Amino acid sequence: MKIRETAICLLLALTLCAAPARAQTMTGQPLLSEEALAGWLTTFKEINIESPTGGLNLVLVTHLNALNEWIRTPEDIRRFREWKNDDEIVRGLIPLAAGLRSENRSPATLVLGNVVDNTNVCYVIAYLASTPDIGADGQYNLLQVVRQVASYAFSDTAAWIEKLVEFKERQLKAQSDVENTARLLDRIRDALGKRANGQLLTLRSFSEPSFARCVAVLPAAFTGEQDVAPLFPETIADLTTDLIRQRLFSDQRREYATHLAMLYDKSDAFGRTTLVKALVAAIIPQKEDPERRYRVNLYVAVAFTRMAPGALKDPAQRQALLALKLTPEYRDDPTFVQNVDQAIRKQGL
């Protein structure tokens, strides 16, 4: 089983896959919109069919290349990942990235390399573990995508990746001419061991829905028996600043912001004061925690847009919310501006 050079030398665009999800809008760069992604997905479903003669589907190739043209900056990657149907595109591209036609395989792999992260790498892992007839090139390219995520994998995601490496190593023992794949598996394990980011997080705490979906698609031997009970606190006493930051950085950030507003509404005066104090404390100062700062601060503002007016009674707390207008995020990101301004208006500041 010989891997062609095109699979070994994966294009440099893969290096963008770990780009910070809260990167700032680039001046003059058109923004990737949800409407554009929705239109792309609709067309993809219509044209993603094999030619009855096994020939090249030029329309599909053109469509794949168009998506690559859209995903060129860290801001594009962030917007793709935050779109509600990003996983549907990822799952649709995996078989193409693993396919026999290089014209489909290369652009599909580039997109996956740019956008797959801890929340959906399990789909790549599951495909590699459960599909017996993947070609050598396709398998190598999908493993490259896994390797990128391994460099910043959460602890539970890392465990799944390690299981995949062990599974593939057992497979390779029965095959020949697999030196390149064996070396790649070694690099994946090495990336897991050397990663500086992600080790203190889990996918379950970052995004319960993503965790549950991953447990559902992965082989049972990879996951074991795992409880996916909700992590939303039911009382103010359960809240901590660290937990608020963790949940506002997760896929459930919108739901959690609403949940905090609900807790505020049904609490007594002491509980409301405690909640607002913890929420304001969760604002991440500039130059601290750049991985989470944009999203956490944005959804702190969103939470205040959903609370009753007058929640911020302490002058220092009011100033903390107003100070978000002085940040680079407010200067450069329209979404940040919109939500901070709405929170300030809602709270009468």
PDB file of C-alpha atoms in Angstrom, residues 44-61 96 100-101 103-104:
ATOM      1  CA  PHE A  44     -23.616  20.618  -1.843  1.00  0.00           C
ATOM      2  CA  LYS A  45     -26.441  18.245  -0.942  1.00  0.00           C
ATOM      3  CA  GLU A  46     -27.763  18.495  -4.488  1.00  0.00           C
ATOM      4  CA  ILE A  47     -24.483  17.944  -6.332  1.00  0.00           C
ATOM      5  CA  ASN A  48     -22.628  15.602  -3.966  1.00  0.00           C
ATOM      6  CA  ILE A  49     -23.386  12.494  -6.003  1.00  0.00           C
ATOM      7  CA  GLU A  50     -21.108  10.032  -7.729  1.00  0.00           C
ATOM      8  CA  SER A  51     -20.978  10.073 -11.499  1.00  0.00           C
ATOM      9  CA  PRO A  52     -22.740   6.966 -12.842  1.00  0.00           C
ATOM     10  CA  THR A  53     -19.649   6.261 -14.909  1.00  0.00           C
ATOM     11  CA  GLY A  54     -17.233   6.921 -12.062  1.00  0.00           C
ATOM     12  CA  GLY A  55     -16.012  10.019 -13.868  1.00  0.00           C
ATOM     13  CA  LEU A  56     -15.068  13.425 -12.514  1.00  0.00           C
ATOM     14  CA  ASN A  57     -17.861  15.626 -11.128  1.00  0.00           C
ATOM     15  CA  LEU A  58     -16.520  19.038 -12.143  1.00  0.00           C
ATOM     16  CA  VAL A  59     -19.452  20.861 -10.560  1.00  0.00           C
ATOM     17  CA  LEU A  60     -18.637  19.293  -7.197  1.00  0.00           C
ATOM     18  CA  VAL A  61     -14.933  20.083  -7.525  1.00  0.00           C
ATOM     19  CA  LEU A  96     -14.731  12.982  -0.050  1.00  0.00           C
ATOM     20  CA  LEU A 100     -10.301   7.812  -4.456  1.00  0.00           C
ATOM     21  CA  ARG A 101     -10.541  10.932  -6.610  1.00  0.00           C
ATOM     22  CA  GLU A 103      -9.761  16.237  -7.325  1.00  0.00           C
ATOM     23  CA  ASN A 104     -12.299  15.855  -4.493  1.00  0.00           C
TER      24      ASN A 104
END
